[in-house]
CSV table of C-alpha atoms and ligand atoms in Angstrom, one decimal:
chain,number,residue,atom,x,y,z
X,1,MET,CA,-111.8,10.7,46.7
X,2,PRO,CA,-109.1,9.5,44.3
X,3,THR,CA,-105.5,7.9,45.0
X,4,LYS,CA,-104.3,9.0,42.0
X,5,MET,CA,-103.6,12.5,40.0
X,6,GLN,CA,-102.1,14.1,37.4
X,7,ALA,CA,-99.7,15.4,36.8
X,8,ALA,CA,-96.7,17.1,35.3
X,9,VAL,CA,-93.0,16.3,37.2
X,10,VAL,CA,-90.1,16.7,36.0
X,11,GLU,CA,-87.3,13.8,36.7
X,12,GLN,CA,-84.5,15.5,34.3
X,13,PHE,CA,-83.7,18.7,34.4
X,14,GLY,CA,-83.8,20.0,30.9
X,15,LYS,CA,-85.6,17.5,29.8
X,16,PRO,CA,-89.5,17.9,29.0
X,17,LEU,CA,-91.6,17.4,31.3
X,18,VAL,CA,-93.7,14.2,31.8
X,19,LEU,CA,-97.3,13.8,32.8
X,20,ARG,CA,-98.0,10.6,34.5
X,21,GLU,CA,-99.6,9.5,37.2
X,22,TRP,CA,-99.2,10.6,40.8
X,23,ASP,CA,-100.6,9.9,44.5
X,24,VAL,CA,-102.5,12.2,46.2
X,25,PRO,CA,-100.4,13.0,48.5
X,26,THR,CA,-101.6,12.5,51.8
X,27,LEU,CA,-103.1,15.0,54.4
X,28,ARG,CA,-101.8,15.8,57.4
X,29,ALA,CA,-103.2,17.9,60.7
X,30,GLY,CA,-102.4,21.3,59.6
X,31,GLN,CA,-102.7,21.5,56.2
X,32,ILE,CA,-105.0,21.4,53.8
X,33,LEU,CA,-105.9,19.8,50.2
X,34,VAL,CA,-106.2,22.0,47.2
X,35,LYS,CA,-108.2,20.4,44.3
X,36,THR,CA,-106.6,22.5,41.7
X,37,GLU,CA,-108.7,24.2,39.6
X,38,ALA,CA,-105.9,26.9,37.1
X,39,CYS,CA,-102.7,26.9,38.1
X,40,GLY,CA,-100.2,30.4,35.4
X,41,VAL,CA,-97.6,28.7,33.6
X,42,CYS,CA,-94.9,31.7,35.4
X,43,HIS,CA,-91.4,31.7,33.9
X,44,THR,CA,-89.2,30.8,37.1
X,45,ASP,CA,-90.9,27.0,36.0
X,46,LEU,CA,-88.8,27.5,33.5
X,47,HIS,CA,-85.6,28.2,35.3
X,48,ALA,CA,-87.1,25.1,37.9
X,49,ALA,CA,-86.9,22.0,34.9
X,50,ASN,CA,-84.1,23.7,33.8
X,51,GLY,CA,-82.3,23.6,36.9
X,52,ASP,CA,-81.2,27.2,36.9
X,53,TRP,CA,-80.1,28.1,40.5
X,54,PRO,CA,-77.9,27.9,42.6
X,55,LEU,CA,-80.2,26.0,45.1
X,56,LYS,CA,-82.3,23.0,42.8
X,57,PRO,CA,-84.7,21.2,43.1
X,58,THR,CA,-85.1,17.4,44.6
X,59,LEU,CA,-85.7,14.9,41.7
X,60,PRO,CA,-89.1,13.9,41.2
X,61,PHE,CA,-90.7,17.5,41.9
X,62,ILE,CA,-94.0,18.8,40.3
X,63,PRO,CA,-93.8,22.6,39.0
X,64,GLY,CA,-96.0,25.4,39.3
X,65,HIS,CA,-96.7,27.8,42.1
X,66,GLU,CA,-99.8,30.9,40.5
X,67,ALA,CA,-102.5,27.4,42.0
X,68,ILE,CA,-105.9,28.2,42.2
X,69,GLY,CA,-108.7,25.7,43.5
X,70,ARG,CA,-111.2,24.5,45.9
X,71,VAL,CA,-110.8,23.7,49.3
X,72,VAL,CA,-111.2,20.1,49.2
X,73,ALA,CA,-109.8,18.8,52.8
X,74,VAL,CA,-108.2,20.1,56.0
X,75,GLY,CA,-106.3,18.7,58.4
X,76,ALA,CA,-106.7,18.4,62.6
X,77,GLY,CA,-106.5,21.9,63.8
X,78,VAL,CA,-107.0,24.2,60.4
X,79,THR,CA,-109.5,26.6,61.5
X,80,ILE,CA,-108.3,29.1,58.4
X,81,VAL,CA,-110.1,27.6,55.8
X,82,LYS,CA,-112.7,25.5,55.4
X,83,GLU,CA,-114.0,23.4,52.4
X,84,GLY,CA,-115.3,25.3,49.7
X,85,ASP,CA,-113.0,28.1,50.5
X,86,ARG,CA,-110.6,29.4,47.1
X,87,VAL,CA,-106.6,29.3,47.9
X,88,GLY,CA,-103.9,30.3,45.4
X,89,VAL,CA,-101.0,27.5,46.7
X,90,PRO,CA,-98.3,30.8,45.8
X,91,TRP,CA,-93.7,30.7,45.4
X,92,LEU,CA,-93.7,31.7,48.7
X,93,TYR,CA,-95.5,28.1,50.1
X,94,SER,CA,-94.3,28.3,53.6
X,95,ALA,CA,-92.5,30.7,56.4
X,96,CYS,CA,-90.7,29.4,59.5
X,97,GLY,CA,-93.6,32.6,61.1
X,98,HIS,CA,-90.9,33.4,64.2
X,99,CYS,CA,-88.1,34.5,62.5
X,100,GLU,CA,-86.3,38.0,62.8
X,101,HIS,CA,-87.8,38.4,59.3
X,102,CYS,CA,-91.2,36.3,60.0
X,103,LEU,CA,-91.9,39.2,63.0
X,104,ALA,CA,-90.4,41.8,61.1
X,105,ALA,CA,-93.6,41.0,58.1
X,106,TRP,CA,-90.6,40.3,55.8
X,107,GLU,CA,-90.9,36.1,55.7
X,108,THR,CA,-90.3,35.7,51.8
X,109,VAL,CA,-86.5,36.0,53.2
X,110,CYS,CA,-87.1,33.5,55.8
X,111,ALA,CA,-85.3,31.3,56.2
X,112,GLU,CA,-87.3,28.0,56.7
X,113,ALA,CA,-89.5,28.8,53.5
X,114,GLN,CA,-90.8,26.7,51.7
X,115,PHE,CA,-91.4,27.3,47.8
X,116,GLY,CA,-94.2,25.4,45.7
X,117,GLY,CA,-93.2,23.9,42.8
X,118,TYR,CA,-89.8,23.8,44.0
X,119,THR,CA,-89.1,22.6,47.3
X,120,LYS,CA,-92.6,21.3,47.8
X,121,ASN,CA,-95.1,20.4,44.7
X,122,GLY,CA,-97.3,22.8,43.2
X,123,GLY,CA,-99.9,23.1,40.7
X,124,PHE,CA,-99.1,21.7,38.0
X,125,ALA,CA,-101.1,18.4,39.0
X,126,GLU,CA,-104.5,18.0,39.9
X,127,TYR,CA,-104.4,18.3,43.9
X,128,ILE,CA,-102.1,20.3,45.5
X,129,LEU,CA,-101.1,20.3,49.3
X,130,ALA,CA,-100.5,23.1,51.2
X,131,ASP,CA,-100.5,25.5,54.3
X,132,PRO,CA,-103.3,27.4,55.0
X,133,ASP,CA,-101.8,30.3,56.8
X,134,TYR,CA,-100.6,31.2,53.7
X,135,VAL,CA,-102.5,30.4,50.9
X,136,ALA,CA,-104.1,33.4,49.1
X,137,HIS,CA,-107.8,34.1,49.6
X,138,ILE,CA,-108.9,34.5,46.9
X,139,PRO,CA,-112.1,37.6,46.5
X,140,GLU,CA,-115.3,37.0,44.8
X,141,GLY,CA,-115.4,37.7,41.4
X,142,LEU,CA,-111.8,36.7,40.3
X,143,SER,CA,-112.1,33.2,38.6
X,144,ALA,CA,-109.6,30.5,39.3
X,145,THR,CA,-108.7,31.4,35.6
X,146,GLU,CA,-107.8,35.2,36.3
X,147,ALA,CA,-107.0,34.8,39.6
X,148,ALA,CA,-103.5,32.0,39.1
X,149,PRO,CA,-101.4,35.0,37.5
X,150,ILE,CA,-101.9,37.6,40.1
X,151,ILE,CA,-100.4,34.9,42.2
X,152,CYS,CA,-97.7,35.3,41.2
X,153,ALA,CA,-96.6,37.4,38.4
X,154,GLY,CA,-99.1,40.1,40.0
X,155,ILE,CA,-97.7,39.5,43.7
X,156,THR,CA,-94.5,40.4,42.1
X,157,THR,CA,-94.5,43.5,39.9
X,158,TYR,CA,-97.1,45.2,42.8
X,159,LYS,CA,-94.3,44.4,45.3
X,160,GLY,CA,-91.0,45.3,43.3
X,161,ILE,CA,-93.0,48.3,42.0
X,162,LYS,CA,-93.5,49.6,45.4
X,163,GLU,CA,-89.4,48.3,46.1
X,164,THR,CA,-89.1,51.3,43.8
X,165,ARG,CA,-90.3,53.8,45.9
X,166,ALA,CA,-90.7,55.7,43.1
X,167,ARG,CA,-93.9,57.9,43.5
X,168,PRO,CA,-97.3,59.6,42.2
X,169,GLY,CA,-97.2,60.9,38.3
X,170,GLU,CA,-93.8,59.9,37.7
X,171,TRP,CA,-91.8,57.4,35.8
X,172,ILE,CA,-91.3,54.2,35.7
X,173,ALA,CA,-89.3,51.2,33.6
X,174,ILE,CA,-90.2,48.2,33.3
X,175,SER,CA,-88.4,45.9,30.8
X,176,GLY,CA,-89.5,42.8,29.6
X,177,ALA,CA,-93.7,43.0,28.9
X,178,GLY,CA,-94.3,39.5,29.2
X,179,GLY,CA,-95.8,37.3,32.1
X,180,LEU,CA,-94.7,39.5,34.9
X,181,GLY,CA,-94.2,42.9,32.3
X,182,HIS,CA,-98.2,42.7,31.0
X,183,LEU,CA,-99.2,42.7,34.8
X,184,ALA,CA,-96.5,45.2,36.3
X,185,ILE,CA,-98.0,48.5,33.5
X,186,GLN,CA,-101.0,47.5,34.9
X,187,TYR,CA,-100.4,47.8,38.2
X,188,ALA,CA,-97.6,51.0,38.2
X,189,LYS,CA,-100.5,52.6,35.8
X,190,ALA,CA,-103.4,52.2,38.4
X,191,MET,CA,-101.0,53.5,41.7
X,192,GLY,CA,-100.6,56.8,39.0
X,193,LEU,CA,-96.4,55.9,37.7
X,194,GLN,CA,-95.3,57.2,33.9
X,195,VAL,CA,-95.2,54.3,32.5
X,196,CYS,CA,-92.0,52.8,30.4
X,197,ALA,CA,-92.4,49.7,28.6
X,198,ILE,CA,-89.1,47.6,27.9
X,199,ASP,CA,-89.1,45.0,25.5
X,200,ILE,CA,-86.6,43.1,22.1
X,201,ASP,CA,-90.4,42.1,20.7
X,202,ASP,CA,-92.7,44.5,19.0
X,203,GLY,CA,-96.2,42.7,19.1
X,204,LYS,CA,-95.3,42.9,23.3
X,205,LEU,CA,-94.3,46.6,23.4
X,206,ALA,CA,-98.1,47.6,21.1
X,207,HIS,CA,-99.5,45.5,23.6
X,208,ALA,CA,-98.1,47.5,26.2
X,209,LYS,CA,-99.1,50.3,24.7
X,210,ARG,CA,-103.3,49.6,25.0
X,211,LEU,CA,-102.1,48.2,28.8
X,212,GLY,CA,-101.4,52.1,29.5
X,213,ALA,CA,-97.7,51.9,28.6
X,214,ASP,CA,-96.9,55.9,27.9
X,215,LEU,CA,-93.4,55.4,26.1
X,216,VAL,CA,-92.3,51.9,24.6
X,217,VAL,CA,-89.1,50.9,24.2
X,218,ASN,CA,-87.4,48.1,21.6
X,219,ALA,CA,-84.2,47.6,23.2
X,220,LYS,CA,-83.7,45.2,20.3
X,221,THR,CA,-83.3,48.1,18.3
X,222,GLU,CA,-82.7,51.1,20.1
X,223,ASP,CA,-80.2,51.7,22.5
X,224,ALA,CA,-82.4,51.1,25.2
X,225,ALA,CA,-80.9,53.7,28.9
X,226,ALA,CA,-80.6,56.6,25.8
X,227,ALA,CA,-83.9,55.7,24.6
X,228,VAL,CA,-85.8,55.6,28.2
X,229,LYS,CA,-83.4,58.5,29.4
X,230,LYS,CA,-84.8,60.6,26.3
X,231,GLY,CA,-88.0,60.4,26.9
X,232,THR,CA,-88.5,60.3,30.5
X,233,GLY,CA,-86.2,63.5,31.0
X,234,GLY,CA,-83.3,62.0,32.5
X,235,GLY,CA,-83.4,58.3,33.4
X,236,ALA,CA,-86.7,57.0,35.3
X,237,HIS,CA,-87.8,57.6,38.9
X,238,GLY,CA,-88.4,53.8,39.0
X,239,VAL,CA,-86.8,50.6,36.7
X,240,LEU,CA,-87.5,47.0,37.2
X,241,ILE,CA,-86.6,44.3,35.6
X,242,THR,CA,-88.5,41.6,34.4
X,243,ALA,CA,-86.1,40.6,31.7
X,244,PRO,CA,-85.0,37.1,31.8
X,245,SER,CA,-82.2,38.4,30.3
X,246,LEU,CA,-78.4,39.5,31.7
X,247,THR,CA,-78.6,42.6,28.8
X,248,ALA,CA,-81.6,44.3,30.1
X,249,PHE,CA,-79.8,43.9,34.0
X,250,ASN,CA,-77.1,46.2,32.2
X,251,GLN,CA,-79.4,48.4,30.5
X,252,GLY,CA,-81.6,48.7,33.5
X,253,VAL,CA,-78.9,51.0,36.2
X,254,GLY,CA,-78.1,52.9,33.1
X,255,MET,CA,-81.8,54.3,32.8
X,256,THR,CA,-81.7,54.7,35.8
X,257,ARG,CA,-82.2,58.5,37.5
X,258,LYS,CA,-79.6,59.9,39.7
X,259,ARG,CA,-81.3,59.0,43.5
X,260,GLY,CA,-83.8,56.5,41.2
X,261,THR,CA,-83.8,52.6,42.5
X,262,CYS,CA,-83.4,49.5,40.1
X,263,VAL,CA,-85.0,46.8,41.4
X,264,LEU,CA,-83.9,43.9,39.5
X,265,VAL,CA,-87.1,40.2,39.9
X,266,GLY,CA,-85.6,39.2,36.6
X,267,LEU,CA,-84.1,35.9,37.6
X,268,PRO,CA,-82.1,34.4,34.5
X,269,PRO,CA,-78.7,32.4,35.4
X,270,GLY,CA,-75.0,34.6,36.1
X,271,GLU,CA,-73.9,38.0,37.0
X,272,PHE,CA,-74.0,41.0,35.3
X,273,PRO,CA,-71.5,43.9,36.1
X,274,LEU,CA,-72.3,46.9,38.0
X,275,PRO,CA,-70.9,50.8,36.3
X,276,LEU,CA,-69.6,51.7,39.9
X,277,PHE,CA,-69.5,54.9,39.6
X,278,ASP,CA,-72.0,55.3,37.1
X,279,VAL,CA,-74.3,53.8,40.7
X,280,VAL,CA,-71.8,55.8,43.2
X,281,ALA,CA,-72.4,59.5,41.6
X,282,ASN,CA,-75.5,59.2,40.6
X,283,CYS,CA,-76.4,57.8,44.3
X,284,ILE,CA,-78.5,54.5,42.1
X,285,THR,CA,-80.1,52.5,44.7
X,286,VAL,CA,-79.6,48.6,43.3
X,287,ARG,CA,-82.4,46.5,45.0
X,288,GLY,CA,-83.3,42.8,44.9
X,289,SER,CA,-86.6,42.4,44.8
X,290,PHE,CA,-89.0,38.6,45.9
X,291,VAL,CA,-92.5,37.5,45.2
X,292,GLY,CA,-94.3,39.5,48.5
X,293,THR,CA,-96.3,38.9,51.5
X,294,ARG,CA,-99.1,37.8,52.3
X,295,GLN,CA,-99.8,41.1,53.3
X,296,ASP,CA,-98.7,42.0,49.6
X,297,MET,CA,-100.6,39.4,48.5
X,298,ALA,CA,-103.6,40.8,49.5
X,299,GLU,CA,-103.7,43.8,48.3
X,300,CYS,CA,-102.2,43.5,44.4
X,301,LEU,CA,-105.4,40.5,44.9
X,302,ALA,CA,-108.1,43.6,46.1
X,303,PHE,CA,-106.9,45.7,42.8
X,304,ALA,CA,-108.2,42.8,40.3
X,305,ALA,CA,-110.2,42.3,42.3
X,306,ASP,CA,-111.3,45.4,41.2
X,307,GLY,CA,-111.3,45.3,38.1
X,308,LYS,CA,-107.8,47.9,38.0
X,309,VAL,CA,-105.8,45.3,36.1
X,310,LYS,CA,-106.6,42.3,34.3
X,311,ALA,CA,-104.4,39.5,33.3
X,312,ASP,CA,-104.6,38.3,30.0
X,313,ILE,CA,-104.3,34.8,30.0
X,314,GLU,CA,-104.3,32.3,27.2
X,315,LEU,CA,-105.7,28.8,28.6
X,316,GLN,CA,-104.1,25.0,28.0
X,317,PRO,CA,-105.0,21.7,29.0
X,318,LEU,CA,-102.0,20.5,31.4
X,319,ALA,CA,-100.8,17.7,28.8
X,320,SER,CA,-99.9,20.9,26.7
X,321,ILE,CA,-96.7,22.1,28.8
X,322,ASN,CA,-93.4,21.2,27.2
X,323,ASP,CA,-95.7,23.0,24.2
X,324,VAL,CA,-95.9,26.3,27.2
X,325,PHE,CA,-92.2,25.9,27.5
X,326,ALA,CA,-91.0,25.6,24.9
X,327,ARG,CA,-92.8,29.0,23.8
X,328,LEU,CA,-91.8,29.9,27.1
X,329,ALA,CA,-88.2,29.6,26.6
X,330,HIS,CA,-88.4,32.2,22.3
X,331,GLY,CA,-90.5,34.4,24.1
X,332,ASP,CA,-93.3,33.5,22.5
X,333,VAL,CA,-96.1,34.3,24.8
X,334,PRO,CA,-97.8,36.4,24.4
X,335,SER,CA,-98.3,37.7,27.9
X,336,ARG,CA,-99.7,34.4,30.9
X,337,VAL,CA,-101.0,30.8,29.7
X,338,VAL,CA,-102.8,29.5,32.6
X,339,LEU,CA,-103.0,25.9,32.7
X,340,ASP,CA,-107.3,25.2,32.6
X,341,PHE,CA,-107.3,22.2,34.5
X,342,ALA,CA,-111.3,21.7,33.6
X,343,ALA,CA,-109.6,21.2,30.9
X,344,THR,CA,-107.1,18.4,31.6
X,345,VAL,CA,-108.6,15.5,31.4
X,346,PRO,CA,-110.7,14.3,29.1
X,347,LYS,CA,-114.4,13.8,29.7
X,348,ALA,CA,-114.6,10.1,29.2
X,349,ALA,CA,-111.5,9.0,31.2
X,350,ALA,CA,-112.7,11.8,34.5
X,351,ALA,CA,-116.1,10.1,34.9
X,352,GLN,CA,-114.5,6.1,34.9
X,353,ARG,CA,-112.2,7.5,37.0
X,354,GLU,CA,-114.6,8.6,39.6
X,355,LEU,CA,-116.9,5.4,38.7
X,356,GLU,CA,-113.2,3.5,40.0
X,357,THR,CA,-113.1,5.5,42.9
X,358,ALA,CA,-116.2,6.4,43.8
Z,401,LIG,P1,-91.6,35.8,30.2
Z,401,LIG,O1,-91.4,35.1,29.4
Z,401,LIG,O2,-93.9,36.0,30.4
Z,401,LIG,O3,-91.8,37.8,30.7
Z,401,LIG,C1,-90.0,38.0,29.9
Z,401,LIG,C2,-91.0,39.0,28.5
Z,401,LIG,O4,-88.9,39.8,29.0
Z,401,LIG,C3,-91.0,38.7,27.6
Z,401,LIG,O5,-92.1,39.4,27.0
Z,401,LIG,C4,-89.6,38.8,26.9
Z,401,LIG,O6,-89.2,39.3,25.5
Z,401,LIG,C5,-88.4,39.9,27.5
Z,401,LIG,N1,-87.6,39.9,27.3
Z,401,LIG,C6,-86.3,38.7,27.0
Z,401,LIG,N2,-84.9,39.7,27.1
Z,401,LIG,C7,-84.7,41.5,26.9
Z,401,LIG,C8,-84.2,41.8,26.6
Z,401,LIG,N3,-82.9,42.1,26.4
Z,401,LIG,N4,-84.9,43.7,27.1
Z,401,LIG,C9,-86.3,43.9,27.6
Z,401,LIG,N5,-87.0,41.9,27.2
Z,401,LIG,C10,-86.2,41.4,27.8
Z,401,LIG,O7,-91.3,35.7,32.4
Z,401,LIG,P2,-92.3,35.7,32.9
Z,401,LIG,O8,-92.8,35.3,33.7
Z,401,LIG,O9,-92.5,37.5,33.1
Z,401,LIG,O10,-90.3,35.7,34.2
Z,401,LIG,C11,-90.3,36.9,34.2
Z,401,LIG,C12,-88.6,36.0,34.9
Z,401,LIG,O11,-88.7,36.4,36.2
Z,401,LIG,C13,-87.8,34.9,35.7
Z,401,LIG,O12,-86.8,34.7,35.2
Z,401,LIG,C14,-88.5,34.9,36.1
Z,401,LIG,O13,-88.5,33.5,37.1
Z,401,LIG,C15,-88.4,35.6,37.2
Z,401,LIG,N6,-89.6,35.9,38.5
Z,401,LIG,C16,-88.6,36.9,39.9
Z,401,LIG,C17,-89.9,36.4,40.8
Z,401,LIG,C18,-89.2,37.3,41.7
Z,401,LIG,O14,-89.7,37.2,42.6
Z,401,LIG,N7,-88.3,37.9,42.0
Z,401,LIG,C19,-90.6,35.9,40.5
Z,401,LIG,C20,-91.5,35.7,39.4
Z,401,LIG,C21,-90.6,35.6,38.6
Z,402,LIG,ZN1,-93.3,32.9,39.9
Z,403,LIG,ZN1,-89.3,32.9,59.5
């Protein structure tokens, strides 16, 4: 096992990540060590690197919570996974397992929860430590690069759609057709819903149509709430806001049907005003939703393994992370970038390091 690895590190908020050597983490009892094969780049990683949220990670840290890889070592007492298994190291890195929320299978809101690539170092590195009780089990037949976006963008939207309580045949409006949204459209279609996709980019909306959206609305050129209300005959039964934009949140409540549910998953910093009269008089539910549980993980991976949803991925090496972040900040990533670790280290350098550590 090498002692050093390459990692992309946030050393200062709002500054480019630093590509540098980092110690391969030391395995302790109850933990596993995973050799990263692929890691998706989520807009959350950008929020993390910018220090956008009230609870900030401790600097320096390694982002990345869509990491897929093989287990290369298991600590004492680990039985649930074994060496060679392919696992995903997600945002929900671990939880206490015994609080009221964990007992109710709501481990996502456990007060003791740790977050991959945030409170624990994540997958923008060649090796990653994980808690075997909380890793995703990647089905056979799903490659590492295909599985990566499922373990955050996939689970978050799959769970968020369920949280809208929209039923087959009803309308769901999905605001933001990027990394999360392009998977949300596919999950919603697979779950029998009629889908309206909303974005500010015509290219993303054209892609949303190709992915099965029944209706698309450009929130830049149209009054999004009015267009959704018209196109769905009174508003969407469920609304899922993935856009990292406060404007989208204002519009989302306005496109919700009477007695419908607007689920918030995007996390732009800030607050948005809730039109109280409309929410009260129309009996609208506004609900937050945060990733998903381990059971949601198994379910959303099964959709992918069955070919019902497929992430659109652009492969990039780890070294391109600052360029990817710049594109993500400007909405220039078509769907999801996945860092491909087979492409990370030039072959000669990798061979040299193997020799040094053999
Ligand atoms: P992304 O950048 O890939 O996609 C965002 C999309 O929103 C883009 O297509 C962009 O064009 C579109 N958009 C921007 N402004 C818009 C507007 N006003 N109206 C409609 N569309 C607009 O980002 P992503 O990786 O999909 O992440 C989206 C957000 O979800 C981020 O804030 C991220 O932190 C958050 N997130 C939350 C959870 C959770 O558990 N709640 C999990 C993962 C990500
Ligand atoms: Zn994410
Ligand atoms: Zn707990």
